[in-house]
PDB file of C-alpha atoms and ligand atoms in Angstrom:
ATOM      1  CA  UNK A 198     -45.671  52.496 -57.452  1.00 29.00           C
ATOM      2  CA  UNK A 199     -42.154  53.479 -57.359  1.00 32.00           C
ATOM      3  CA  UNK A 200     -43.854  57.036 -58.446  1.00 30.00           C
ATOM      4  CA  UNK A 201     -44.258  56.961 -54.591  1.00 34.00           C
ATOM      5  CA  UNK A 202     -40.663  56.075 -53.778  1.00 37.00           C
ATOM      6  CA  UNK A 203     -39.506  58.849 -55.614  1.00 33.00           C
ATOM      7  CA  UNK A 204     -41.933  61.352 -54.178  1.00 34.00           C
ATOM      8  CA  UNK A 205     -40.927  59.967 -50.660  1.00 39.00           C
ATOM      9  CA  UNK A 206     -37.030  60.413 -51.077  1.00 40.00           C
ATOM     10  CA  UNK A 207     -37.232  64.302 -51.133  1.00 35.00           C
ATOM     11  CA  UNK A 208     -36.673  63.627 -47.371  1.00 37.00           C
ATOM     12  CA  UNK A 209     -33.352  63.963 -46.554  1.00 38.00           C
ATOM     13  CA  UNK A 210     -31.750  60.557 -46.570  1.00 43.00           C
ATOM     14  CA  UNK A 211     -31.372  59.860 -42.415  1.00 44.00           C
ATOM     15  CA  UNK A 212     -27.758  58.264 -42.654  1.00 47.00           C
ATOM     16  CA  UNK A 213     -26.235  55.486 -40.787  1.00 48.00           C
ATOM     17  CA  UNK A 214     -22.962  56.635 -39.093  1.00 43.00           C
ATOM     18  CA  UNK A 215     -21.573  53.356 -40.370  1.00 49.00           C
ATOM     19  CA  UNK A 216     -21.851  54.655 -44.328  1.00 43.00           C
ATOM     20  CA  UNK A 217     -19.325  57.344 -42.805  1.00 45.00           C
ATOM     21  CA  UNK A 218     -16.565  54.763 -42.196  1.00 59.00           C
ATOM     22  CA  UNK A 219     -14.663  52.736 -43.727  1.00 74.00           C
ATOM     23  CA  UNK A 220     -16.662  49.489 -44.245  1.00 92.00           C
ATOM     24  CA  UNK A 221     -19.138  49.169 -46.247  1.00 97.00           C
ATOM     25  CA  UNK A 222     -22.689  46.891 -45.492  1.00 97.00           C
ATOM     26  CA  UNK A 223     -21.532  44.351 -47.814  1.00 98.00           C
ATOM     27  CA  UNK A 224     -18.353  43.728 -45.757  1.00 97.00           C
ATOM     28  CA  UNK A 225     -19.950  43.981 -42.559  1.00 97.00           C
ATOM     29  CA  UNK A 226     -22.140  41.125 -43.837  1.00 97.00           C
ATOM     30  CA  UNK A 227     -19.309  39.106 -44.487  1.00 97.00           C
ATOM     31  CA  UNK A 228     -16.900  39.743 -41.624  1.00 93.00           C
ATOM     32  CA  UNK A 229     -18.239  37.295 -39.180  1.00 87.00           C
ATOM     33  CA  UNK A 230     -14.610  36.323 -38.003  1.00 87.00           C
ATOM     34  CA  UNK A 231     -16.216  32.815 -37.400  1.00 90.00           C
ATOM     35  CA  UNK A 232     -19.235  33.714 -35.770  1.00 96.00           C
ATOM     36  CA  UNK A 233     -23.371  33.224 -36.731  1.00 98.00           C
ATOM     37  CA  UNK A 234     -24.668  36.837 -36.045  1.00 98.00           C
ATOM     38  CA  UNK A 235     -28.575  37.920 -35.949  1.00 98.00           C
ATOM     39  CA  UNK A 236     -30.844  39.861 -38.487  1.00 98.00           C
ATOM     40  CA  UNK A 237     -34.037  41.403 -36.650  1.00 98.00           C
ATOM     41  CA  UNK A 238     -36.660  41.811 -39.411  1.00 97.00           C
ATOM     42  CA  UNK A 239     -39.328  44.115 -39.072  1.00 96.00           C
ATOM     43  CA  UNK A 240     -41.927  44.234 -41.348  1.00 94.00           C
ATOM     44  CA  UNK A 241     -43.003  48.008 -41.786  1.00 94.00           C
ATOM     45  CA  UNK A 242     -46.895  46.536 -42.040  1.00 92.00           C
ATOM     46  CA  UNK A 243     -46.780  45.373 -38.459  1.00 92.00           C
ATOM     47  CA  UNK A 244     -46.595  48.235 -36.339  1.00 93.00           C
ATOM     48  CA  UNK A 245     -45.860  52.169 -36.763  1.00 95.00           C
ATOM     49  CA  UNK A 246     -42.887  53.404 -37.118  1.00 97.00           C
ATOM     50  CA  UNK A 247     -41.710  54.427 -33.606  1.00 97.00           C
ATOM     51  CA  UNK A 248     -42.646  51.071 -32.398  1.00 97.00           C
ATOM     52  CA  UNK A 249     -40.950  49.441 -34.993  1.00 97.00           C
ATOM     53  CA  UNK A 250     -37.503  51.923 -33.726  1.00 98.00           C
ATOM     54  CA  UNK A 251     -38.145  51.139 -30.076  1.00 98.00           C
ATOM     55  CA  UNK A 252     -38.179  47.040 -30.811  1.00 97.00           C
ATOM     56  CA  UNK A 253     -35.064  47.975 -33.310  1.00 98.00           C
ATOM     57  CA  UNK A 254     -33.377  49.491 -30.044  1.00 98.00           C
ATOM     58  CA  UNK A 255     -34.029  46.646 -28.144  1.00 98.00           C
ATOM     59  CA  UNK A 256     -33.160  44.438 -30.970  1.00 98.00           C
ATOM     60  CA  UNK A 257     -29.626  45.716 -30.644  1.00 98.00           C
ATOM     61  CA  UNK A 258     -29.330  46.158 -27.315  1.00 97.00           C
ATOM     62  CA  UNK A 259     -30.074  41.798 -26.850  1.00 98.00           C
ATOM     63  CA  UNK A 260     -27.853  41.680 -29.181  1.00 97.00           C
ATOM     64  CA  UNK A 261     -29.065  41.423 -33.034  1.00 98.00           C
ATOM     65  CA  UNK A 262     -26.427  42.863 -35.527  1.00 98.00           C
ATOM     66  CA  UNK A 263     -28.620  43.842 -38.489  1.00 98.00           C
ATOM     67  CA  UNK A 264     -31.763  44.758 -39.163  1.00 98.00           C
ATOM     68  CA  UNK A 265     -33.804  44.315 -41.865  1.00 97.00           C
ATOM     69  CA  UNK A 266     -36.749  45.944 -42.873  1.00 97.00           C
ATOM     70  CA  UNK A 267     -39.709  44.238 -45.442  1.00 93.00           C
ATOM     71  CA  UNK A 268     -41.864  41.383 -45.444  1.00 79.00           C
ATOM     72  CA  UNK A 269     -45.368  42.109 -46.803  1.00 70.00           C
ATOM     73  CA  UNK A 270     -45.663  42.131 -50.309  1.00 70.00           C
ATOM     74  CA  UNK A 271     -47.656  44.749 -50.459  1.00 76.00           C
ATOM     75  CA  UNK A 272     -46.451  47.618 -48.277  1.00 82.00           C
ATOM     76  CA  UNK A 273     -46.638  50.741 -49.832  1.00 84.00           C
ATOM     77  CA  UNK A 274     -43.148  52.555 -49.844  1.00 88.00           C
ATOM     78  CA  UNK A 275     -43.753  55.296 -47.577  1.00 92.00           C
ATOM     79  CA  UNK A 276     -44.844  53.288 -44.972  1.00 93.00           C
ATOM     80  CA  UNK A 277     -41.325  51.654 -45.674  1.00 94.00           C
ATOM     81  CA  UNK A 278     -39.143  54.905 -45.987  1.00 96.00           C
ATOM     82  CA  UNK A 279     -41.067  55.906 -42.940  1.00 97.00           C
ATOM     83  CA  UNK A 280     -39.552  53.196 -40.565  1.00 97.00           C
ATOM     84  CA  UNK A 281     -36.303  53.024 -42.134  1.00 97.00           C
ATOM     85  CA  UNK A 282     -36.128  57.178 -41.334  1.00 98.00           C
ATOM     86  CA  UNK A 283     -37.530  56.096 -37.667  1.00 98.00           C
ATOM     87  CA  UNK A 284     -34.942  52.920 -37.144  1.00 98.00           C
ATOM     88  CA  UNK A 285     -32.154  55.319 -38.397  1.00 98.00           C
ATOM     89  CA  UNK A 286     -32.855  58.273 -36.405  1.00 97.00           C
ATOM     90  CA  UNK A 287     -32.936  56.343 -33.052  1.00 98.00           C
ATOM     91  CA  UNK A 288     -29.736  55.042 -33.909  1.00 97.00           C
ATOM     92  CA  UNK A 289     -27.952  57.989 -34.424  1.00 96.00           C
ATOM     93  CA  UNK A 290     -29.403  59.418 -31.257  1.00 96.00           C
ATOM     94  CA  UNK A 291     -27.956  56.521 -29.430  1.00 96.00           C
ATOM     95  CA  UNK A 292     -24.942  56.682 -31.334  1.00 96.00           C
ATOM     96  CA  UNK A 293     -24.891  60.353 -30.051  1.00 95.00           C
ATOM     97  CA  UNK A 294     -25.423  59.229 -26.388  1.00 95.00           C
ATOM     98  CA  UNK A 295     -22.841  56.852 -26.275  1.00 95.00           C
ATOM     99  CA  UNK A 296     -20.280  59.325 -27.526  1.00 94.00           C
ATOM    100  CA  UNK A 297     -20.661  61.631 -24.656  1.00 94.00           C
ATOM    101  CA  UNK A 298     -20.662  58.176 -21.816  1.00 93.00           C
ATOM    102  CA  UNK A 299     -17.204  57.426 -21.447  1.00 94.00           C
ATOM    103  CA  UNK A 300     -18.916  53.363 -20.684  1.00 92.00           C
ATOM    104  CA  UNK A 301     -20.806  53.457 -23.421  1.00 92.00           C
ATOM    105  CA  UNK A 302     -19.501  51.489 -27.138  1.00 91.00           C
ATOM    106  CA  UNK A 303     -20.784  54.072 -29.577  1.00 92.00           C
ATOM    107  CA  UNK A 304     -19.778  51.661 -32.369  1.00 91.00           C
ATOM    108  CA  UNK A 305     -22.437  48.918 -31.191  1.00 93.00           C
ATOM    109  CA  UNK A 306     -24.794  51.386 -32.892  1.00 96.00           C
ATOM    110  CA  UNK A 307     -23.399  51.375 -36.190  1.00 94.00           C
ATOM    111  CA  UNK A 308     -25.777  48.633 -37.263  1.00 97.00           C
ATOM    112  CA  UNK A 309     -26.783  48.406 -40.806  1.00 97.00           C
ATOM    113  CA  UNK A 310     -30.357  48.651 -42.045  1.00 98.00           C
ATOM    114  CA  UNK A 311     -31.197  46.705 -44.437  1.00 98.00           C
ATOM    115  CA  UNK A 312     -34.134  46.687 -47.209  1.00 97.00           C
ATOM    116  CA  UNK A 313     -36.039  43.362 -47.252  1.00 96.00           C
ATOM    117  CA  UNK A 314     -38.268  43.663 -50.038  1.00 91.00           C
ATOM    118  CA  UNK A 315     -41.402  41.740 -51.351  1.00 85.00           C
ATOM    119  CA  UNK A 316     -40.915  43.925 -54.797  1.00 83.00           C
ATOM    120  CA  UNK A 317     -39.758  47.452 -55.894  1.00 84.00           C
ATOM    121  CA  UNK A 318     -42.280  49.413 -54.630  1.00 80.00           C
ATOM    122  CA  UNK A 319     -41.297  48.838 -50.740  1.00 84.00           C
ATOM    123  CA  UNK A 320     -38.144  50.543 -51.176  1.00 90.00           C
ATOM    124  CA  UNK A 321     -36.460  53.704 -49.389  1.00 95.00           C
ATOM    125  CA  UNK A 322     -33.515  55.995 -49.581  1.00 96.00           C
ATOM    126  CA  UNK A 323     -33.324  56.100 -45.787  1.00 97.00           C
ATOM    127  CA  UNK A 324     -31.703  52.233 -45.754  1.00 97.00           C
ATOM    128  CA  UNK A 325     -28.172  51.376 -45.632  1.00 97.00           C
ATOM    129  CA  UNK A 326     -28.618  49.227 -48.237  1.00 98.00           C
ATOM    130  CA  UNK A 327     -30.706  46.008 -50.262  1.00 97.00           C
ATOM    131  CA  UNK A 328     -30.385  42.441 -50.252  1.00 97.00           C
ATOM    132  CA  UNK A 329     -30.995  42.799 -54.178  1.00 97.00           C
ATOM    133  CA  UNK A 330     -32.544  39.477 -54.120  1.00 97.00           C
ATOM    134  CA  UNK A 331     -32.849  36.756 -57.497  1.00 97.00           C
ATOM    135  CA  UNK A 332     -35.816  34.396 -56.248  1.00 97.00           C
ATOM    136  CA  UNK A 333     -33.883  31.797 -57.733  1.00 98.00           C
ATOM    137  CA  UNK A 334     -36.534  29.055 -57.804  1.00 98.00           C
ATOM    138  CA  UNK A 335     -39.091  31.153 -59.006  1.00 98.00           C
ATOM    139  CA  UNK A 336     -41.376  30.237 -62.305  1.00 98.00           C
ATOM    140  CA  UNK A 337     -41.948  33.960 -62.853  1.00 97.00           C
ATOM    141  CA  UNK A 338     -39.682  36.376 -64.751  1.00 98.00           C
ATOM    142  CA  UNK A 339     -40.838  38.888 -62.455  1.00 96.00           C
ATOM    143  CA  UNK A 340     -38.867  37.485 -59.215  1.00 96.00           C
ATOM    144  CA  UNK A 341     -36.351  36.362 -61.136  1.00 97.00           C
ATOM    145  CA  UNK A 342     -35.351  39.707 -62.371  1.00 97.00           C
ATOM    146  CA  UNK A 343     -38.394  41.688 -63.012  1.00 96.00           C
ATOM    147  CA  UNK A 344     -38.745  43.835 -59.488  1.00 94.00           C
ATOM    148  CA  UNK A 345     -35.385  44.129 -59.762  1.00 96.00           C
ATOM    149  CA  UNK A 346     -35.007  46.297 -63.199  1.00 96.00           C
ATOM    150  CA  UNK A 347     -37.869  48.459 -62.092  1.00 95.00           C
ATOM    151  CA  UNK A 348     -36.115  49.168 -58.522  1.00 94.00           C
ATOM    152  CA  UNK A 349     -32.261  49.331 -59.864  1.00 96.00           C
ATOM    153  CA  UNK A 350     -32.145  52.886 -61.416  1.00 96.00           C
ATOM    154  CA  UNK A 351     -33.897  54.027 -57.596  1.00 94.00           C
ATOM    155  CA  UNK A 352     -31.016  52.207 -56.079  1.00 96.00           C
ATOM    156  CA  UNK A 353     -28.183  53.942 -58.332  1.00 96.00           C
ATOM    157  CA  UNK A 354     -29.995  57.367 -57.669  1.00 96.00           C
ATOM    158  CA  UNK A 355     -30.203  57.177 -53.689  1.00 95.00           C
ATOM    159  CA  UNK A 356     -26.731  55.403 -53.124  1.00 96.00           C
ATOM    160  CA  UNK A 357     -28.503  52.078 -51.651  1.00 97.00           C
ATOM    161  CA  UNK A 358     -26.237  49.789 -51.303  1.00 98.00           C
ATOM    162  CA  UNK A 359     -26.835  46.453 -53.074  1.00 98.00           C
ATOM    163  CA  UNK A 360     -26.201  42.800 -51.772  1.00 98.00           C
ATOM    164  CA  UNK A 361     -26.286  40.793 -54.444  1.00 98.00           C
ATOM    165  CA  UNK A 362     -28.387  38.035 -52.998  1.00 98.00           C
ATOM    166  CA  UNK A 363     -29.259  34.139 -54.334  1.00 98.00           C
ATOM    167  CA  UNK A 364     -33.018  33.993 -52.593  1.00 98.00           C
ATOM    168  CA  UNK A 365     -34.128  30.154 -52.316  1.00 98.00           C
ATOM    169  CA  UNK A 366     -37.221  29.231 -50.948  1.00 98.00           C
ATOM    170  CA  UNK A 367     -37.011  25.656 -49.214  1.00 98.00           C
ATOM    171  CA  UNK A 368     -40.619  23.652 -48.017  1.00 98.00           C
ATOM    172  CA  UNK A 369     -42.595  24.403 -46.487  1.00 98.00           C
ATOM    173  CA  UNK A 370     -42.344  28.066 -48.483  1.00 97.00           C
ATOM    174  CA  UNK A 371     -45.302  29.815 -47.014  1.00 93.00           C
ATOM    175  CA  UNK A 372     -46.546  32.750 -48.085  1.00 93.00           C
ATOM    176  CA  UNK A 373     -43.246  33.511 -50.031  1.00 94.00           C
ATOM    177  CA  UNK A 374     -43.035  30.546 -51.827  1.00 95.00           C
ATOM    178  CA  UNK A 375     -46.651  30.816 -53.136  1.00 95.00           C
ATOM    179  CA  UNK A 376     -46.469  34.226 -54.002  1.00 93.00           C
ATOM    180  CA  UNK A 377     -43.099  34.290 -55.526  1.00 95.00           C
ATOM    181  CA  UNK A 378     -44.104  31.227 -57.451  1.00 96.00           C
ATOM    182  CA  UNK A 379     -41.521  29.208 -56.115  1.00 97.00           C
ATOM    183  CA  UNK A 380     -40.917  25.704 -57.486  1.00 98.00           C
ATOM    184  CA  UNK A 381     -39.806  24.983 -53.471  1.00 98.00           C
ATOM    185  CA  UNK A 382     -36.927  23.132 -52.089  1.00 98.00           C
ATOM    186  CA  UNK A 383     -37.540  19.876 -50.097  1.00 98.00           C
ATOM    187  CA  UNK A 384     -35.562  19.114 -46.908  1.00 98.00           C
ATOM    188  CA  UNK A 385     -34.165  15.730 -48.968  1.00 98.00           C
ATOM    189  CA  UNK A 386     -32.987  17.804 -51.723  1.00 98.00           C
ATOM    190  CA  UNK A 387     -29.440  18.094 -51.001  1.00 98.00           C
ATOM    191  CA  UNK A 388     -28.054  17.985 -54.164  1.00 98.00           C
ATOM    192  CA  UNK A 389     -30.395  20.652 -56.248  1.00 98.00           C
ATOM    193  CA  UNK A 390     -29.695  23.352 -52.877  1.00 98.00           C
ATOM    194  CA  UNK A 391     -26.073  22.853 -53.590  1.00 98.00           C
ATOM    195  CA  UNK A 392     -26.298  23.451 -57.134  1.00 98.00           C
ATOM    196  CA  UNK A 393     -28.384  26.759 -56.358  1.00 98.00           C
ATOM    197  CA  UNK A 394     -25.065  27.402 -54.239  1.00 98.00           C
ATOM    198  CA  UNK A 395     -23.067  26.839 -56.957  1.00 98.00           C
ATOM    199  CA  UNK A 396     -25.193  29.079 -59.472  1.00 98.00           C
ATOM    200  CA  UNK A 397     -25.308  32.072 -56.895  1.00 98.00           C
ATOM    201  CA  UNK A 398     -21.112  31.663 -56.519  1.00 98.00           C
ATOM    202  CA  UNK A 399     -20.855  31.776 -60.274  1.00 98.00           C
ATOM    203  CA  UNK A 400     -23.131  34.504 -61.069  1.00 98.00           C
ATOM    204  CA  UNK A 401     -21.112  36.667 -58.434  1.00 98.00           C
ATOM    205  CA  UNK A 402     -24.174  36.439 -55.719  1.00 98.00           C
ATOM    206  CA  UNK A 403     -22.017  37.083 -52.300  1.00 98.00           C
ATOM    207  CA  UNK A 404     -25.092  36.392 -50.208  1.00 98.00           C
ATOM    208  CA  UNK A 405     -27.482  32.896 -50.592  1.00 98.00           C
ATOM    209  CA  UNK A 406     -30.696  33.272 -48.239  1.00 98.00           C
ATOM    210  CA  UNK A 407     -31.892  29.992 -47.387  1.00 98.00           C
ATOM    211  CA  UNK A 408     -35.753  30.813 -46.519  1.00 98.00           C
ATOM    212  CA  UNK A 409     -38.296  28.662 -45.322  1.00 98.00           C
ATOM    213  CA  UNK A 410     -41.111  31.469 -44.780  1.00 96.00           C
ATOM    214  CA  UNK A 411     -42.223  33.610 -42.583  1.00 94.00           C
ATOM    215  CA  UNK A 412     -44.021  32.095 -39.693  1.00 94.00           C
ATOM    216  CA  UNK A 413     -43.389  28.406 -41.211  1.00 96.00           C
ATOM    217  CA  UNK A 414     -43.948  25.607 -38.821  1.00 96.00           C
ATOM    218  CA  UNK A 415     -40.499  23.970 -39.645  1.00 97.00           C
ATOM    219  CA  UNK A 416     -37.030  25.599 -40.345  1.00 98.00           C
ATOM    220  CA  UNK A 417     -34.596  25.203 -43.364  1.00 98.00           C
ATOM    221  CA  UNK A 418     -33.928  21.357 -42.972  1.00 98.00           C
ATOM    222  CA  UNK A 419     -29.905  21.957 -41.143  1.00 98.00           C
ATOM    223  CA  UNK A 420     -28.836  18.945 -44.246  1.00 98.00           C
ATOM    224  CA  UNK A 421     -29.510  21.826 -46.837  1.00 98.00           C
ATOM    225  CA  UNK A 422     -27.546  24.297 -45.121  1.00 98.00           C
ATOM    226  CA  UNK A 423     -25.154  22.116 -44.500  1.00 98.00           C
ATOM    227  CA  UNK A 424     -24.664  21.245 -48.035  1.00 98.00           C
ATOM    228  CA  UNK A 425     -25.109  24.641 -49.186  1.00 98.00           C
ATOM    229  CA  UNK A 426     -22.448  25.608 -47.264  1.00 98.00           C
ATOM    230  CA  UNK A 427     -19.658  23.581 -49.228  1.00 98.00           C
ATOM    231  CA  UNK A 428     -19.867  26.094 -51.952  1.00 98.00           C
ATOM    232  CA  UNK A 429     -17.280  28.728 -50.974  1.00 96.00           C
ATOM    233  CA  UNK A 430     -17.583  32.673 -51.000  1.00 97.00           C
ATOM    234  CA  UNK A 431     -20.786  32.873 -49.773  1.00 98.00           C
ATOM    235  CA  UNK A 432     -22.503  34.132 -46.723  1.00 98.00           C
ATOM    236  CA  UNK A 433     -25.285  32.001 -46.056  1.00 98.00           C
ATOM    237  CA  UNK A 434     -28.533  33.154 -44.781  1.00 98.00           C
ATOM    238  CA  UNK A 435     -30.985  31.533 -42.991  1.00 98.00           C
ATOM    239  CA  UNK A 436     -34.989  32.345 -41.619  1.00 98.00           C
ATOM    240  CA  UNK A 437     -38.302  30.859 -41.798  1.00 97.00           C
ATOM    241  CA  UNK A 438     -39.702  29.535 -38.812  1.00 97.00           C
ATOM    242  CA  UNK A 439     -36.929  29.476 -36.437  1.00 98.00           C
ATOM    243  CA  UNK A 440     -38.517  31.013 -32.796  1.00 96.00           C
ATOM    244  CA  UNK A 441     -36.893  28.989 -30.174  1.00 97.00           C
ATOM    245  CA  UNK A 442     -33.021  28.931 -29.109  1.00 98.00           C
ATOM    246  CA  UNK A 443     -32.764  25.488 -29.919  1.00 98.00           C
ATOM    247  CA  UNK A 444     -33.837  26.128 -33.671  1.00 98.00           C
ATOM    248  CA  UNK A 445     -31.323  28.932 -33.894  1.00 98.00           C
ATOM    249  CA  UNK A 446     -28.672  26.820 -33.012  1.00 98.00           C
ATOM    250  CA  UNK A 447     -29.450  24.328 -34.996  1.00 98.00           C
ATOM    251  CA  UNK A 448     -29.260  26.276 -38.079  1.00 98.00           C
ATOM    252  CA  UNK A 449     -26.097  28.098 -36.719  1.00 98.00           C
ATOM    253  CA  UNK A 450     -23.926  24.793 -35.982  1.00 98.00           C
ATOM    254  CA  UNK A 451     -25.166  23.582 -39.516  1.00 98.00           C
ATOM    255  CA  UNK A 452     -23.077  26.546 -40.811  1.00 98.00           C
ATOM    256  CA  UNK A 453     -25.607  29.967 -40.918  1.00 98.00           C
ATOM    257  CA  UNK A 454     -23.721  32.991 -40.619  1.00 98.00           C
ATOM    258  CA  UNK A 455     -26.517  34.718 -40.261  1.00 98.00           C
ATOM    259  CA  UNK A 456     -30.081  34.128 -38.672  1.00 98.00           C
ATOM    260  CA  UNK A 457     -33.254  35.902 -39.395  1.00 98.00           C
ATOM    261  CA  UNK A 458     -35.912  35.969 -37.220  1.00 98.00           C
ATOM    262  CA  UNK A 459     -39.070  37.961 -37.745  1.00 96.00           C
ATOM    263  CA  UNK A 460     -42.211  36.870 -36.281  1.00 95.00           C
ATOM    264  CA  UNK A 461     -40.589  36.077 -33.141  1.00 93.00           C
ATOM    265  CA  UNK A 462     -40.132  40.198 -32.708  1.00 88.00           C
ATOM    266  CA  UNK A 463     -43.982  40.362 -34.063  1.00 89.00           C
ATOM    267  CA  UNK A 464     -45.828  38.231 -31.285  1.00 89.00           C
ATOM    268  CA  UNK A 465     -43.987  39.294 -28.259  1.00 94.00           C
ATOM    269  CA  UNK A 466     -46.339  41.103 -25.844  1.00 95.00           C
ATOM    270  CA  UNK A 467     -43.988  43.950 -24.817  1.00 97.00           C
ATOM    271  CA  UNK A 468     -40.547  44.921 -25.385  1.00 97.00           C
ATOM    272  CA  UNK A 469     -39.162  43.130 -22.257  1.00 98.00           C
ATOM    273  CA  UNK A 470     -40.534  39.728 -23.712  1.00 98.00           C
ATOM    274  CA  UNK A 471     -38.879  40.653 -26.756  1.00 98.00           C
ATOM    275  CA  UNK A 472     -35.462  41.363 -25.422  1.00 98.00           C
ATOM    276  CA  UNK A 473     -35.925  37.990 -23.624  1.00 98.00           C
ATOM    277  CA  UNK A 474     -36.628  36.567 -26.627  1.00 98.00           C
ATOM    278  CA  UNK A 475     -33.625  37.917 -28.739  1.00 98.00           C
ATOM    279  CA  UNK A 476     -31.185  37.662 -26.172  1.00 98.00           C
ATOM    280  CA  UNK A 477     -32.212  33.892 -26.136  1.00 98.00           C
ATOM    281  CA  UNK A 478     -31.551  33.316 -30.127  1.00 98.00           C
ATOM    282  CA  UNK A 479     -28.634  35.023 -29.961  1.00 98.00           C
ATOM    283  CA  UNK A 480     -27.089  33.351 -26.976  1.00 98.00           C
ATOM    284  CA  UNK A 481     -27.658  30.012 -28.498  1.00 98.00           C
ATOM    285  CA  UNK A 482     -25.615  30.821 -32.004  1.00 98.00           C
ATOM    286  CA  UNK A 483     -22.212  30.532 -30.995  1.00 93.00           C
TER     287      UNK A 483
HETATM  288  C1  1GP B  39     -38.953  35.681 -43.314  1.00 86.60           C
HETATM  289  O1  1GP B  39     -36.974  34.515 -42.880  1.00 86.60           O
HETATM  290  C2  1GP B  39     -37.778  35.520 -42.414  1.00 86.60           C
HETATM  291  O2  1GP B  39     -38.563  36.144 -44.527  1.00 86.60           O
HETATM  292  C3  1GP B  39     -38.192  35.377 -40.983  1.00 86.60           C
HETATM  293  O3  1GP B  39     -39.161  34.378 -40.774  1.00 86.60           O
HETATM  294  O4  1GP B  39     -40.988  35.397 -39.429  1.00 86.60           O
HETATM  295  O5  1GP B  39     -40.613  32.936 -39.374  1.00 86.60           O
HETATM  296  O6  1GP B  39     -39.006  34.468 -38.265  1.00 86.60           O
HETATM  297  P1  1GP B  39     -39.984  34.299 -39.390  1.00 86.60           P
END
């Protein structure tokens, strides 16, 4: 499969203005100067690719600050590359816009985008960068560190950035947790999520993802982010289920720096609904 990825990154690599300045994605991740910020996912399988750059647009515009792109497991990679190109090009012409409007903030365009992936064929040389995820409570070698051998050398060769990132799944799991095998985190166990914590902090992780699954009827439990969040030198992560304002907060105030929401960009009807919708997560995070 990554046969594909190669074949796919002849394409000139689309380029985020923000690779051009000084900061790189990693540090943009972890600046939050005190404040929970939002992660738009878009999963490549759910709509084409100049849909999935129009609800990127209005993503950012309601105020999201990242965006990542993945999801399904099985995507194949130019469907991937495809909407990373598509996300990346109508940012740059927006970034291009706002540079010739003396109202317009150029730099709220210089939004990372960010590979999600289910594995190492739904990769792309048109993203900013990876969360370069260890499934950490995974049975199989494969999530563990599998995916990842067979996608590192394609990472080294296109420049994508990596974020080294602790991936726990927490109950209910979904379709995550079965797939990626995952021996799953209950909302009680406070302890064991703070000694995942620890393990990501000492293996050099700078992200932990706290995920309860896509679409899951309940969030991370806000005790197990709380108590991951003791562990220092780590921006914590959190999505799974979380599609009202209320939810958001709740996993903001119980110390998120960042909030993913997916399906919640998936169902809306049209793009107005969706701005509604983001602007109404976002509001509630700080
Ligand atoms: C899934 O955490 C993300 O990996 C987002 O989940 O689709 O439930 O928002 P939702």
């Amino acid at each position: 499969m990554l046969r594909n990825a190669y074949a796919v990154a002849a394409k000139p690599r689309s380029g985020n203005p923000m690779r051009r300045n000084e900061q790189t994605t990693l540090e943009y991740t972890a600046n939050s100067n005190g404040q929970t910020r939002h992660v738009t996912l878009i999963d490549p399988a759910k709509q084409d690719p100049n849909t999935a750059a129009n609800r990127a647009m209005v993503a950012i515009e309601a105020g999201s600050s990242m965006i990542f792109v993945g999801g399904s497991t099985d995507t194949p990679d130019e469907i991937v590359h495809a909407t990373c190109v598509a996300i990346q090009e109508a940012f740059e012409l927006r970034t291009f816009a706002a540079s010739q409007d003396p109202e317009a903030d150029e730099t709220m365009w210089h939004i990372p985008v960010v590979l999600f992936p289910g594995g190492a064929h739904a990769l792309s040389p048109a993203a900013d960068a990876i969360t370069f995820m260890m499934l950490m409570n995974s049975t199989e070698r494969r999530f563990l560190v599998g995916e990842q051998i067979r996608g590192a050398p394609y990472l080294k060769k296109f420049g994508v950035e990596a974020l080294p990132t602790g991936y726990v799944v927490c109950a209910p799991g979904g379709r995550v947790g079965e797939v990626g095998a995952a021996e799953l985190i209950q909302p009680e166990d406070h302890d064991l999520v703070h000694a995942y914590a620890l393990t990501a902090q000492m293996y050099g992780f700078k992200l932990l993802y706290l995920e309860a699954g896509s679409g899951a009827s309940t969030q991370v439990n806000p005790k197990l982010i709380e108590s991951a969040r003791t562990v220092e030198g780590l921006t914590l992560v959190v999505g799974g289920g979380i599609r009202t304002p209320e939810q958001a907060r709740r996993a903001a105030q119980a110390g998120a720096d960042w909030v993913v929401t997916g399906t919640l960009t998936e169902d809306a009807a049209d793009l107005e609904e969706l701005r509604t919708r983001i602007s109404g997560v976002v509001n509630a995070l700080n």
